[in-house]
Coordinates of C-alpha atoms in Angstrom, one line a residue:
Chain A
M1 CA 24.9 -16.0 -29.1
L2 CA 21.8 -15.7 -26.9
D3 CA 18.7 -14.2 -28.3
V4 CA 17.7 -12.0 -25.3
K5 CA 14.3 -11.0 -26.7
S6 CA 13.0 -14.5 -27.4
E7 CA 14.4 -15.8 -24.1
V8 CA 12.6 -13.1 -22.2
A9 CA 9.5 -13.4 -24.3
K10 CA 9.3 -17.2 -23.6
R11 CA 9.4 -16.7 -19.8
A12 CA 7.1 -13.6 -20.0
E13 CA 4.5 -16.1 -21.3
V14 CA 4.8 -18.2 -18.2
V15 CA 4.5 -15.0 -16.1
N16 CA 1.5 -13.8 -17.9
E17 CA -0.3 -17.2 -17.3
A18 CA 0.6 -17.0 -13.6
I19 CA -0.6 -13.4 -13.4
S20 CA -4.1 -14.5 -14.7
N21 CA -4.2 -17.3 -12.2
Y22 CA -3.1 -15.2 -9.2
L23 CA -4.9 -12.0 -10.1
P24 CA -8.3 -12.9 -11.3
I25 CA -11.1 -10.2 -11.5
K26 CA -13.3 -10.6 -8.5
S27 CA -16.2 -8.8 -6.9
P28 CA -16.5 -5.8 -6.5
E29 CA -15.8 -5.8 -10.2
G30 CA -15.4 -2.0 -10.5
L31 CA -12.4 -2.2 -8.1
Y32 CA -10.9 -5.2 -9.7
K33 CA -11.2 -3.9 -13.3
A34 CA -9.2 -0.8 -12.3
T35 CA -6.7 -3.0 -10.4
R36 CA -6.0 -5.2 -13.4
H37 CA -6.2 -2.4 -16.1
L38 CA -2.6 -1.6 -16.3
I39 CA -1.2 -5.1 -15.6
N40 CA -3.4 -6.4 -18.4
A41 CA -2.2 -3.6 -20.8
G42 CA 1.1 -5.4 -21.1
G43 CA 4.6 -4.4 -20.2
K44 CA 7.9 -6.3 -20.8
R45 CA 7.6 -8.3 -17.5
L46 CA 11.3 -7.6 -17.0
R47 CA 11.2 -8.0 -13.3
P48 CA 9.3 -11.3 -13.0
V49 CA 11.4 -12.7 -15.8
L50 CA 14.6 -11.8 -13.9
V51 CA 13.1 -13.8 -11.0
L52 CA 12.8 -16.8 -13.1
I53 CA 16.2 -16.6 -14.8
S54 CA 17.9 -15.8 -11.4
T55 CA 16.3 -19.0 -10.1
E56 CA 17.6 -21.0 -13.0
A57 CA 21.0 -19.5 -12.5
L58 CA 21.0 -21.0 -9.0
G59 CA 20.0 -24.4 -10.5
K60 CA 16.7 -24.3 -8.7
D61 CA 13.0 -25.0 -9.7
W62 CA 11.1 -21.8 -10.3
T63 CA 7.7 -23.5 -10.3
K64 CA 8.1 -23.4 -6.5
I65 CA 8.5 -19.6 -6.4
L66 CA 6.5 -18.4 -9.3
P67 CA 4.2 -16.5 -6.9
A68 CA 7.3 -14.3 -6.0
A69 CA 7.6 -13.4 -9.7
V70 CA 3.9 -12.4 -9.8
A71 CA 4.3 -10.5 -6.5
I72 CA 7.1 -8.4 -7.8
E73 CA 5.2 -7.6 -11.0
T74 CA 2.2 -6.7 -8.8
I75 CA 4.2 -4.4 -6.7
H76 CA 5.6 -2.7 -9.9
N77 CA 2.1 -2.1 -11.1
F78 CA 0.9 -0.7 -7.8
T79 CA 3.8 1.8 -7.9
L80 CA 2.9 2.8 -11.5
I81 CA -0.7 3.4 -10.7
H82 CA 0.1 5.7 -7.7
D83 CA 3.0 7.4 -9.5
D84 CA 0.7 8.2 -12.4
I85 CA -1.7 10.0 -10.0
M86 CA 1.2 11.9 -8.3
D87 CA 2.8 12.9 -11.7
R88 CA -0.6 13.6 -13.4
D89 CA 0.3 11.3 -16.3
E90 CA -2.5 10.4 -18.6
Y91 CA -1.1 7.6 -20.7
R92 CA 1.0 4.6 -20.1
R93 CA 1.6 1.4 -22.1
G94 CA -0.5 2.9 -24.8
V95 CA -3.6 3.1 -22.7
S96 CA -5.1 5.6 -20.3
T97 CA -3.8 5.7 -16.9
V98 CA -6.0 4.1 -14.1
H99 CA -6.9 7.5 -12.5
K100 CA -7.8 8.9 -15.8
L101 CA -10.1 6.1 -16.6
F102 CA -11.6 5.1 -13.2
G103 CA -11.1 8.3 -11.2
E104 CA -8.6 9.1 -8.5
P105 CA -10.3 7.5 -5.4
T106 CA -10.6 4.2 -7.3
A107 CA -7.0 4.4 -8.6
I108 CA -5.7 5.0 -5.1
L109 CA -7.6 1.9 -4.0
A110 CA -6.5 -0.2 -6.9
G111 CA -2.9 0.5 -6.1
D112 CA -3.5 -0.3 -2.5
T113 CA -5.3 -3.6 -3.4
L114 CA -2.4 -4.7 -5.6
F115 CA 0.1 -3.8 -2.8
A116 CA -1.9 -6.1 -0.4
E117 CA -2.3 -8.8 -3.0
A118 CA 1.4 -8.9 -3.7
F119 CA 2.1 -9.9 -0.1
E120 CA -0.6 -12.5 0.0
I121 CA 0.6 -14.0 -3.3
L122 CA 4.2 -14.0 -2.0
T123 CA 3.3 -16.3 0.8
K124 CA 2.2 -19.0 -1.6
C125 CA 5.8 -19.8 -2.6
E126 CA 6.6 -23.4 -1.7
V127 CA 9.7 -22.9 0.3
E128 CA 10.8 -23.1 4.0
A129 CA 8.9 -20.7 6.2
K130 CA 12.0 -19.0 7.6
N131 CA 13.1 -18.0 4.0
L132 CA 9.7 -16.8 3.3
V133 CA 9.7 -14.5 6.3
K134 CA 13.0 -13.1 5.1
A135 CA 11.5 -12.5 1.7
V136 CA 8.6 -10.6 3.2
E137 CA 11.1 -8.6 5.2
L138 CA 13.1 -7.7 2.1
L139 CA 10.2 -6.9 -0.1
S140 CA 8.6 -4.6 2.5
K141 CA 11.9 -2.8 2.9
V142 CA 12.1 -2.5 -0.8
C143 CA 8.6 -0.9 -1.0
V144 CA 9.6 1.6 1.8
N145 CA 12.7 2.4 -0.4
I146 CA 10.4 2.9 -3.5
C147 CA 8.3 5.4 -1.6
E148 CA 11.3 7.3 -0.5
G149 CA 12.7 7.3 -4.0
Q150 CA 9.4 8.6 -5.5
Y151 CA 9.4 11.3 -2.8
L152 CA 13.0 12.3 -3.7
D153 CA 12.1 12.5 -7.4
M154 CA 9.2 14.7 -6.6
S155 CA 11.2 17.0 -4.3
F156 CA 14.0 17.4 -6.8
E157 CA 11.6 19.4 -8.8
E158 CA 11.6 22.1 -6.2
E159 CA 15.3 22.0 -5.5
K160 CA 17.6 24.2 -7.4
F161 CA 20.7 22.1 -7.1
V162 CA 20.7 18.3 -7.4
N163 CA 24.0 16.7 -7.8
E164 CA 24.9 13.3 -9.4
Q165 CA 25.1 11.6 -6.0
D166 CA 21.6 12.8 -5.1
Y167 CA 20.4 11.6 -8.5
I168 CA 21.9 8.1 -8.1
E169 CA 20.5 7.8 -4.6
M170 CA 17.1 8.7 -5.9
V171 CA 17.3 6.2 -8.9
K172 CA 18.6 3.5 -6.7
K173 CA 15.5 3.7 -4.4
K174 CA 12.9 4.6 -7.0
T175 CA 13.9 2.0 -9.7
A176 CA 16.9 -0.2 -8.8
V177 CA 15.9 -1.8 -5.5
L178 CA 12.8 -3.5 -7.1
I179 CA 15.1 -5.0 -9.8
A180 CA 17.6 -6.0 -7.1
A181 CA 14.7 -7.7 -5.3
S182 CA 13.8 -9.5 -8.5
T183 CA 17.3 -10.9 -8.9
S184 CA 17.9 -11.7 -5.3
L185 CA 14.6 -13.0 -3.9
P186 CA 15.1 -16.5 -5.5
A187 CA 18.4 -16.7 -3.5
I188 CA 16.7 -15.7 -0.3
L189 CA 13.7 -18.0 -0.9
F190 CA 16.0 -21.0 -1.5
G191 CA 18.1 -20.3 1.5
E192 CA 21.4 -19.5 -0.4
S193 CA 24.4 -18.1 1.4
E194 CA 24.6 -14.3 2.2
K195 CA 27.4 -14.1 -0.4
I196 CA 25.2 -15.4 -3.2
I197 CA 22.2 -13.2 -2.1
N198 CA 24.4 -10.0 -2.0
A199 CA 26.0 -10.8 -5.4
L200 CA 22.5 -11.1 -7.0
W201 CA 21.2 -8.1 -5.1
N202 CA 24.1 -5.9 -6.3
F203 CA 23.8 -7.4 -9.9
G204 CA 20.1 -6.2 -9.9
L205 CA 20.8 -2.9 -8.2
Y206 CA 23.6 -1.9 -10.7
C207 CA 21.5 -3.1 -13.6
G208 CA 18.6 -1.0 -12.3
I209 CA 20.6 2.2 -12.1
G210 CA 22.0 1.6 -15.6
F211 CA 18.5 0.8 -16.8
Q212 CA 17.0 4.2 -15.5
I213 CA 20.0 6.2 -16.9
Q214 CA 19.3 4.6 -20.2
D215 CA 15.6 5.5 -19.8
D216 CA 16.6 9.1 -19.4
V217 CA 18.9 8.9 -22.5
L218 CA 15.9 7.4 -24.5
D219 CA 13.7 10.4 -23.6
L220 CA 16.1 12.5 -25.7
V221 CA 17.4 10.2 -28.4
G222 CA 14.6 7.5 -28.6
K223 CA 12.1 9.9 -30.1
E224 CA 8.6 8.6 -30.2
K225 CA 9.7 5.0 -29.9
I226 CA 9.5 5.0 -26.1
G227 CA 5.8 5.8 -26.2
K228 CA 6.0 9.1 -24.3
D229 CA 6.7 12.5 -25.7
W230 CA 10.1 13.2 -26.9
G231 CA 12.1 15.5 -24.7
S232 CA 9.4 15.5 -22.1
D233 CA 11.8 15.3 -19.3
I234 CA 13.5 18.6 -20.3
V235 CA 10.2 20.4 -20.7
E236 CA 9.0 19.1 -17.4
G237 CA 12.1 20.1 -15.6
K238 CA 13.1 16.6 -14.6
K239 CA 16.7 16.6 -13.2
T240 CA 18.1 13.6 -15.0
L241 CA 21.8 12.7 -14.9
I242 CA 22.2 14.3 -18.4
V243 CA 20.8 17.6 -17.3
I244 CA 22.7 17.5 -14.0
N245 CA 25.9 16.9 -16.0
A246 CA 25.1 19.6 -18.5
F247 CA 24.4 22.1 -15.8
E248 CA 27.7 21.3 -14.1
K249 CA 29.3 22.1 -17.4
G250 CA 27.6 25.5 -17.4
V251 CA 25.1 24.7 -20.2
E252 CA 21.9 26.7 -20.1
L253 CA 18.6 25.2 -21.4
E254 CA 16.0 27.9 -22.0
I255 CA 13.0 25.4 -22.1
F256 CA 13.9 23.5 -19.0
G257 CA 10.9 23.1 -16.7
K258 CA 8.9 25.5 -18.9
G259 CA 6.0 23.0 -19.3
E260 CA 5.9 23.4 -23.0
A261 CA 8.2 23.9 -26.0
S262 CA 8.2 23.6 -29.8
K263 CA 9.8 20.7 -31.7
E264 CA 12.5 23.1 -32.8
E265 CA 13.2 24.3 -29.3
I266 CA 13.5 20.7 -28.1
E267 CA 15.8 19.9 -30.9
K268 CA 18.0 22.8 -30.0
A269 CA 18.1 21.7 -26.4
V270 CA 19.0 18.1 -27.3
K271 CA 21.7 19.4 -29.6
K272 CA 23.2 21.4 -26.7
L273 CA 23.2 18.3 -24.5
E274 CA 24.9 16.3 -27.3
E275 CA 27.5 18.9 -27.9
C276 CA 28.5 19.4 -24.3
G277 CA 28.9 15.6 -24.0
A278 CA 26.2 15.2 -21.3
I279 CA 24.4 12.5 -23.4
D280 CA 27.5 10.5 -23.9
Y281 CA 28.5 11.0 -20.3
A282 CA 25.1 9.4 -19.3
K283 CA 25.5 6.6 -21.8
N284 CA 28.9 5.8 -20.4
K285 CA 27.7 5.9 -16.8
A286 CA 25.0 3.3 -17.7
K287 CA 27.6 1.1 -19.3
E288 CA 29.8 1.4 -16.2
Y289 CA 27.0 0.3 -14.0
V290 CA 26.2 -2.7 -16.2
E291 CA 29.8 -3.8 -16.2
K292 CA 29.9 -3.5 -12.5
A293 CA 26.7 -5.5 -12.4
K294 CA 28.1 -8.3 -14.5
K295 CA 31.2 -8.6 -12.3
E296 CA 29.0 -9.5 -9.4
L297 CA 27.9 -12.7 -11.2
D298 CA 31.4 -14.1 -10.9
T299 CA 30.2 -15.4 -7.5
L300 CA 27.8 -17.7 -9.4
K301 CA 28.6 -21.1 -11.1
D302 CA 28.8 -20.7 -14.8
S303 CA 25.6 -21.6 -16.7
K304 CA 23.5 -20.6 -19.7
S305 CA 21.2 -18.8 -17.4
K306 CA 24.1 -16.8 -15.9
E307 CA 25.1 -15.8 -19.4
L308 CA 21.4 -14.8 -20.1
L309 CA 21.5 -12.5 -17.1
K310 CA 24.6 -10.8 -18.5
A311 CA 23.1 -10.6 -21.9
I312 CA 19.9 -9.0 -20.4
S313 CA 22.0 -6.4 -18.5
D314 CA 23.7 -5.5 -21.8
Y315 CA 20.3 -5.3 -23.5
L316 CA 19.0 -3.0 -20.8
I317 CA 21.4 -0.2 -22.0
S318 CA 21.3 -0.9 -25.7
R319 CA 17.5 -1.1 -26.1
D320 CA 15.9 1.6 -28.1
Y321 CA 12.4 1.6 -26.5
Chain B
M1 CA -15.8 -4.3 38.1
L2 CA -13.1 -3.7 35.4
D3 CA -12.3 0.0 34.7
V4 CA -12.1 -0.4 30.9
K5 CA -10.8 3.0 30.2
S6 CA -7.9 2.8 32.5
E7 CA -7.1 -0.9 31.5
V8 CA -7.0 0.3 27.8
A9 CA -5.0 3.5 28.6
K10 CA -2.4 1.5 30.5
R11 CA -1.7 -0.7 27.5
A12 CA -2.0 2.2 25.0
E13 CA 1.1 3.6 26.7
V14 CA 3.0 0.5 25.9
V15 CA 1.8 0.7 22.3
N16 CA 2.7 4.3 22.1
E17 CA 6.3 3.6 23.2
A18 CA 6.6 0.9 20.8
I19 CA 5.2 3.1 18.0
S20 CA 8.1 5.6 18.6
N21 CA 10.5 2.8 18.5
Y22 CA 9.3 1.1 15.4
L23 CA 8.3 4.3 13.5
P24 CA 11.0 6.9 13.9
I25 CA 11.3 9.9 11.7
K26 CA 14.0 9.2 9.1
S27 CA 15.3 10.8 6.0
P28 CA 13.8 12.1 3.7
E29 CA 12.1 14.0 6.6
G30 CA 9.4 15.6 4.5
L31 CA 8.0 12.1 3.8
Y32 CA 8.4 10.7 7.3
K33 CA 6.8 13.8 8.9
A34 CA 3.7 13.2 6.7
T35 CA 3.9 9.5 7.5
R36 CA 3.8 10.1 11.3
H37 CA 1.5 13.1 11.3
L38 CA -1.8 11.2 12.0
I39 CA -0.3 8.5 14.1
N40 CA 1.3 11.0 16.4
A41 CA -2.0 13.0 16.7
G42 CA -3.3 10.3 18.9
G43 CA -6.2 8.0 18.7
K44 CA -7.4 5.4 21.1
R45 CA -5.0 2.7 20.0
L46 CA -8.0 0.3 20.4
R47 CA -6.7 -2.2 17.8
P48 CA -3.1 -2.6 19.1
V49 CA -4.5 -2.7 22.7
L50 CA -6.8 -5.6 21.6
V51 CA -3.7 -7.4 20.3
L52 CA -2.2 -7.2 23.7
I53 CA -5.2 -8.1 25.7
S54 CA -6.0 -11.1 23.3
T55 CA -2.5 -12.3 23.9
E56 CA -3.0 -12.1 27.6
A57 CA -6.3 -14.0 27.3
L58 CA -4.2 -16.8 25.7
G59 CA -1.8 -16.8 28.6
K60 CA 1.0 -15.7 26.3
D61 CA 3.8 -13.0 26.5
W62 CA 3.0 -10.0 24.4
T63 CA 6.5 -8.6 24.5
K64 CA 7.2 -11.3 21.8
I65 CA 4.5 -9.9 19.5
L66 CA 4.5 -6.3 20.2
P67 CA 5.5 -5.6 16.6
A68 CA 2.3 -7.1 15.4
A69 CA 0.4 -4.6 17.6
V70 CA 2.3 -1.8 16.0
A71 CA 1.8 -3.3 12.5
I72 CA -2.0 -3.3 13.1
E73 CA -2.0 0.4 14.1
T74 CA 0.2 1.3 11.2
I75 CA -2.2 -0.4 8.7
H76 CA -5.0 1.5 10.4
N77 CA -3.3 4.7 10.0
F78 CA -2.4 4.0 6.3
T79 CA -6.1 3.4 5.6
L80 CA -7.1 6.7 7.4
I81 CA -4.6 8.8 5.3
H82 CA -5.8 7.3 1.9
D83 CA -9.6 7.3 3.0
D84 CA -9.2 11.0 3.9
I85 CA -7.9 11.8 0.4
M86 CA -10.8 9.8 -1.3
D87 CA -13.4 11.3 1.1
R88 CA -12.0 14.9 0.8
D89 CA -11.9 15.1 4.5
E90 CA -10.0 18.0 6.1
Y91 CA -9.9 17.2 9.8
R92 CA -9.3 14.1 11.8
R93 CA -8.3 13.5 15.5
G94 CA -8.5 17.3 15.9
V95 CA -5.8 18.0 13.3
S96 CA -5.6 18.7 9.6
T97 CA -5.6 15.6 7.5
V98 CA -2.3 14.6 5.9
H99 CA -3.2 15.5 2.3
K100 CA -4.5 18.9 3.5
L101 CA -1.3 19.6 5.3
F102 CA 1.4 18.0 3.0
G103 CA -0.5 17.8 -0.4
E104 CA -2.0 14.9 -2.0
P105 CA 1.0 13.3 -3.7
T106 CA 2.9 13.2 -0.4
A107 CA -0.2 11.9 1.4
I108 CA -0.5 9.0 -1.1
L109 CA 3.1 8.2 -0.5
A110 CA 2.8 8.5 3.3
G111 CA 0.1 5.9 3.2
D112 CA 2.0 3.6 1.0
T113 CA 5.1 4.0 3.2
L114 CA 3.1 3.0 6.4
F115 CA 1.6 0.0 4.5
A116 CA 5.1 -1.2 3.6
E117 CA 6.4 -0.5 7.1
A118 CA 3.6 -2.5 8.7
F119 CA 4.7 -5.7 7.0
E120 CA 8.3 -5.0 7.8
I121 CA 7.5 -4.5 11.4
L122 CA 5.3 -7.6 11.5
T123 CA 8.3 -9.8 10.6
K124 CA 10.0 -8.7 13.8
C125 CA 7.8 -10.8 16.0
E126 CA 9.7 -13.4 17.9
V127 CA 7.6 -16.4 17.0
E128 CA 8.0 -19.5 14.8
A129 CA 8.5 -18.7 11.2
K130 CA 5.6 -20.8 10.0
N131 CA 3.2 -18.8 12.2
L132 CA 4.7 -15.6 11.0
V133 CA 3.9 -16.6 7.4
K134 CA 0.3 -17.3 8.4
A135 CA 0.1 -13.9 10.0
V136 CA 1.4 -12.2 6.8
E137 CA -1.1 -14.1 4.8
L138 CA -4.0 -13.1 7.1
L139 CA -3.0 -9.4 7.3
S140 CA -2.5 -9.1 3.5
K141 CA -6.0 -10.7 3.0
V142 CA -7.4 -8.2 5.5
C143 CA -5.9 -5.3 3.6
V144 CA -7.4 -6.5 0.4
N145 CA -10.7 -6.7 2.2
I146 CA -10.4 -3.1 3.6
C147 CA -9.8 -1.8 0.1
E148 CA -12.9 -3.7 -1.1
G149 CA -14.9 -2.3 1.9
Q150 CA -13.9 1.3 1.1
Y151 CA -14.7 0.7 -2.5
L152 CA -18.2 -0.5 -1.6
D153 CA -18.7 2.4 0.8
M154 CA -17.9 4.9 -2.1
S155 CA -20.1 3.1 -4.5
F156 CA -23.0 3.0 -2.2
E157 CA -23.2 6.8 -2.7
E158 CA -24.1 6.2 -6.3
E159 CA -26.5 3.3 -5.7
K160 CA -30.2 4.1 -5.1
F161 CA -31.0 1.0 -3.1
V162 CA -28.6 -0.4 -0.5
N163 CA -30.1 -3.0 1.9
E164 CA -29.1 -4.1 5.3
Q165 CA -27.2 -7.1 4.0
D166 CA -25.1 -4.9 1.6
Y167 CA -24.4 -2.5 4.5
I168 CA -23.2 -5.3 6.8
E169 CA -21.0 -6.7 4.1
M170 CA -19.4 -3.3 3.6
V171 CA -18.9 -2.7 7.3
K172 CA -17.4 -6.1 7.8
K173 CA -14.8 -5.4 5.2
K174 CA -14.1 -1.8 5.7
T175 CA -14.0 -1.8 9.6
A176 CA -14.6 -5.2 11.2
V177 CA -11.9 -7.3 9.6
L178 CA -9.0 -5.2 10.9
I179 CA -10.4 -5.6 14.4
A180 CA -10.8 -9.3 13.8
A181 CA -7.1 -9.3 12.8
S182 CA -6.2 -7.6 16.0
T183 CA -8.0 -10.1 18.2
S184 CA -6.9 -13.2 16.2
L185 CA -3.4 -12.5 15.2
P186 CA -1.9 -13.4 18.6
A187 CA -3.5 -16.8 18.3
I188 CA -2.1 -17.2 14.8
L189 CA 1.4 -16.0 16.0
F190 CA 1.5 -18.3 18.9
G191 CA 0.3 -21.3 16.9
E192 CA -3.1 -21.9 18.6
S193 CA -5.7 -24.4 17.3
E194 CA -8.0 -23.4 14.4
K195 CA -10.8 -23.3 17.0
I196 CA -9.2 -20.7 19.2
I197 CA -8.2 -18.7 16.0
N198 CA -11.7 -18.7 14.6
A199 CA -13.3 -17.8 18.0
L200 CA -11.0 -14.7 18.4
W201 CA -11.5 -13.8 14.8
N202 CA -15.3 -13.9 15.1
F203 CA -15.2 -12.0 18.4
G204 CA -13.3 -9.2 16.7
L205 CA -15.4 -9.3 13.6
Y206 CA -18.7 -9.0 15.5
C207 CA -17.2 -6.3 17.8
G208 CA -16.1 -4.4 14.7
I209 CA -19.6 -4.5 13.1
G210 CA -21.2 -3.4 16.5
F211 CA -18.6 -0.6 16.7
Q212 CA -19.2 0.8 13.3
I213 CA -23.1 0.7 13.7
Q214 CA -22.5 2.5 17.1
D215 CA -20.3 5.0 15.2
D216 CA -23.2 5.8 12.8
V217 CA -25.5 6.3 15.8
L218 CA -23.0 8.7 17.4
D219 CA -23.1 10.8 14.3
L220 CA -26.7 11.5 15.1
V221 CA -27.0 11.5 18.9
G222 CA -23.4 12.2 19.9
K223 CA -23.5 15.8 18.7
E224 CA -20.2 17.5 18.8
K225 CA -18.6 15.0 21.1
I226 CA -17.4 12.7 18.3
G227 CA -15.3 15.5 16.8
K228 CA -16.9 15.7 13.4
D229 CA -20.0 17.6 12.5
W230 CA -23.3 16.5 13.9
G231 CA -25.6 14.8 11.3
S232 CA -22.8 14.9 8.7
D233 CA -23.7 11.4 7.5
I234 CA -27.3 12.5 6.6
V235 CA -26.2 15.6 4.9
E236 CA -23.5 13.7 2.9
G237 CA -25.9 11.0 2.0
K238 CA -24.2 8.2 3.7
K239 CA -26.2 5.0 3.7
T240 CA -25.8 4.0 7.2
L241 CA -28.0 1.2 8.8
I242 CA -30.1 3.9 10.4
V243 CA -31.0 5.5 7.1
I244 CA -31.4 2.1 5.4
N245 CA -33.9 1.1 8.1
A246 CA -35.8 4.4 7.9
F247 CA -36.1 4.3 4.1
E248 CA -37.4 0.7 4.5
K249 CA -40.0 2.1 6.7
G250 CA -41.0 4.7 4.0
V251 CA -39.5 7.6 5.9
E252 CA -38.3 10.6 3.7
L253 CA -35.4 12.8 4.6
E254 CA -35.4 16.0 2.6
I255 CA -31.8 16.9 3.4
F256 CA -30.4 13.5 2.7
G257 CA -27.2 13.9 0.4
K258 CA -27.9 17.6 -0.1
G259 CA -24.4 18.6 0.9
E260 CA -25.5 21.2 3.3
A261 CA -28.4 21.8 5.9
S262 CA -29.3 24.1 8.7
K263 CA -29.1 23.0 12.3
E264 CA -32.9 23.1 12.4
E265 CA -33.2 20.8 9.3
I266 CA -30.8 18.3 10.9
E267 CA -32.7 18.4 14.1
K268 CA -35.9 17.6 12.2
A269 CA -34.3 14.8 10.3
V270 CA -32.9 13.2 13.4
K271 CA -36.3 13.5 15.2
K272 CA -37.8 11.6 12.2
L273 CA -35.2 8.9 12.5
E274 CA -35.9 8.6 16.2
E275 CA -39.7 8.6 15.8
C276 CA -39.6 5.8 13.2
G277 CA -37.4 3.7 15.5
A278 CA -34.5 3.5 13.1
I279 CA -32.0 4.8 15.8
D280 CA -33.2 2.2 18.3
Y281 CA -33.1 -0.4 15.6
A282 CA -29.4 0.4 14.9
K283 CA -28.6 0.5 18.7
N284 CA -30.2 -2.9 19.1
K285 CA -28.4 -4.4 16.2
A286 CA -25.1 -3.2 17.6
K287 CA -25.9 -4.8 20.9
E288 CA -26.9 -8.0 19.3
Y289 CA -23.5 -8.2 17.4
V290 CA -21.6 -7.5 20.7
E291 CA -23.6 -10.3 22.5
K292 CA -22.8 -12.7 19.6
A293 CA -19.1 -11.6 19.9
K294 CA -19.0 -12.3 23.6
K295 CA -20.4 -15.8 23.1
E296 CA -17.4 -16.6 21.0
L297 CA -15.2 -16.2 23.9
D298 CA -16.7 -19.3 25.6
T299 CA -14.0 -21.2 23.7
L300 CA -11.3 -19.5 25.8
K301 CA -10.3 -20.3 29.3
D302 CA -11.6 -18.0 31.9
S303 CA -9.3 -15.2 32.9
K304 CA -9.2 -11.5 33.9
S305 CA -8.2 -10.7 30.3
K306 CA -11.1 -12.6 28.8
E307 CA -13.4 -10.5 31.1
L308 CA -11.6 -7.4 29.9
L309 CA -12.2 -8.3 26.2
K310 CA -15.9 -8.7 27.1
A311 CA -16.0 -5.4 28.9
I312 CA -14.3 -3.7 26.0
S313 CA -17.0 -5.1 23.6
D314 CA -19.7 -3.7 25.8
Y315 CA -17.8 -0.4 26.0
L316 CA -17.6 -0.1 22.2
I317 CA -21.3 0.2 21.9
S318 CA -21.9 2.4 25.1
R319 CA -19.2 4.9 24.3
D320 CA -20.4 8.4 23.5
Y321 CA -17.4 9.7 21.5

């Protein structure tokens, strides 16, 4: 049996070392401190670790494309900094958000700087130029998608009816495409066939959707473990799959989008969501996506790394933080 | 004698057509309307036109690298959208700024979207992959520089003493490197020698510095023509070369950084700056940079396009808007 956590942690160390190499604090220090704040605060490094394991699953040498792993984590952190400004969030990864600590103008710039650095770092991969161009093309398209996803997420707050299809589309763009980029970039960089590239893209995409649905579940059942306030999605009026499903079942949530609620009110709302089966519905959906993801890996040769990819996808929907 | 304005306008039309092709309004419309708002409001298209003319000066076919011209204009517009948020500006190009019209969260996303689109569009150039990778590397480095330049510009507001060297460093990063990218990207994309690439980079860089100094002069002598309020740099406390030079000469400006001032007070301040020679000092500096820029072109073969590049550099510091 693979120990997912230790396998991930081992590779996260490699990633962290590469991050310090590729993202040093330079002058002007005020800008670069803001730029590095969140990335240095930690995080699971899930995406760059997926880059490494996907490379292994292709039987290739990830030392040649370590910059791509760093680029993906850099993009991820850029999106977090800007999302936190837009969502007015004050804490993340147990520390103050960048705009809270350094002010909004510097936070906007810190995100922009990371965005630009990501592409600069990506070009350092030691692979054929034509594959590198394809990688730039994919990553830039993915970034456009992420912006669209965040826009959809924000606009859902104003829309009365959001259905499951809208939700999946939003999650795909906002969260899943960057995970799909993580799993498929190695195949692109090493010039693998379209078939392999697509299989690894779909694997990451379905995992990403499952991951986000599980995140929504954790907001309600994970309590404080996840590091943000329990039930905050309901109070903030976030149209998650759980809520969408409950609304379709005619359930009414008094505190939905009210901005604040007591612990008892939240407990009552969560109980309603449990009783109507919406939480189980979401859990099952997440599981379905992960099963679909794993099937995509049939295209790849069997290997320990392929098993690890499968184990990680299972872990994504069983994690409790 | 070359008619700079009509030569630029002719090519700006080509650029505008390419912009509509490469930057259509897609779904989600709310996001893309914000993304295209400023770019559709006009602008001189100076940077992409410089891409075209620099290509001509190399005797190459710009239809192959038209996407690079669009990418540069796209980057320029991304920086304007984010700068306007940071600087709390409400008008640009005669229209409301993006954040004023669409709200700050959407404006942040609109800038991010353009940033990502720029790299996607750049990859569409029909040139050798290895040159395209070099172009991505250069453009991403330039974007990092622009962020640093904007950060320096903002931090100058809090610093008591800013000297001429600091100012030139800031202007180089904030404004000049993107113009240098415009003039040198064609040489990179067509695989020219380092010597040619460097000459065209320096040409653009020196032009860019001259251009920005002239912009500062126009704030004081261009009156309403420039489309922003006359003397606003003084009232806002901007440390331009003119002010830096005047302060070095011991001149005191009562309204500097006061946030508001009457027309008479501004007139008085401008008169002081004229009398101490600070405005002439800046005008001469701009001229020096443009002369230095033109010298760099000695490396290029003589051509009508080379003469046009020189004429544009002269125009940059003689323009009155």
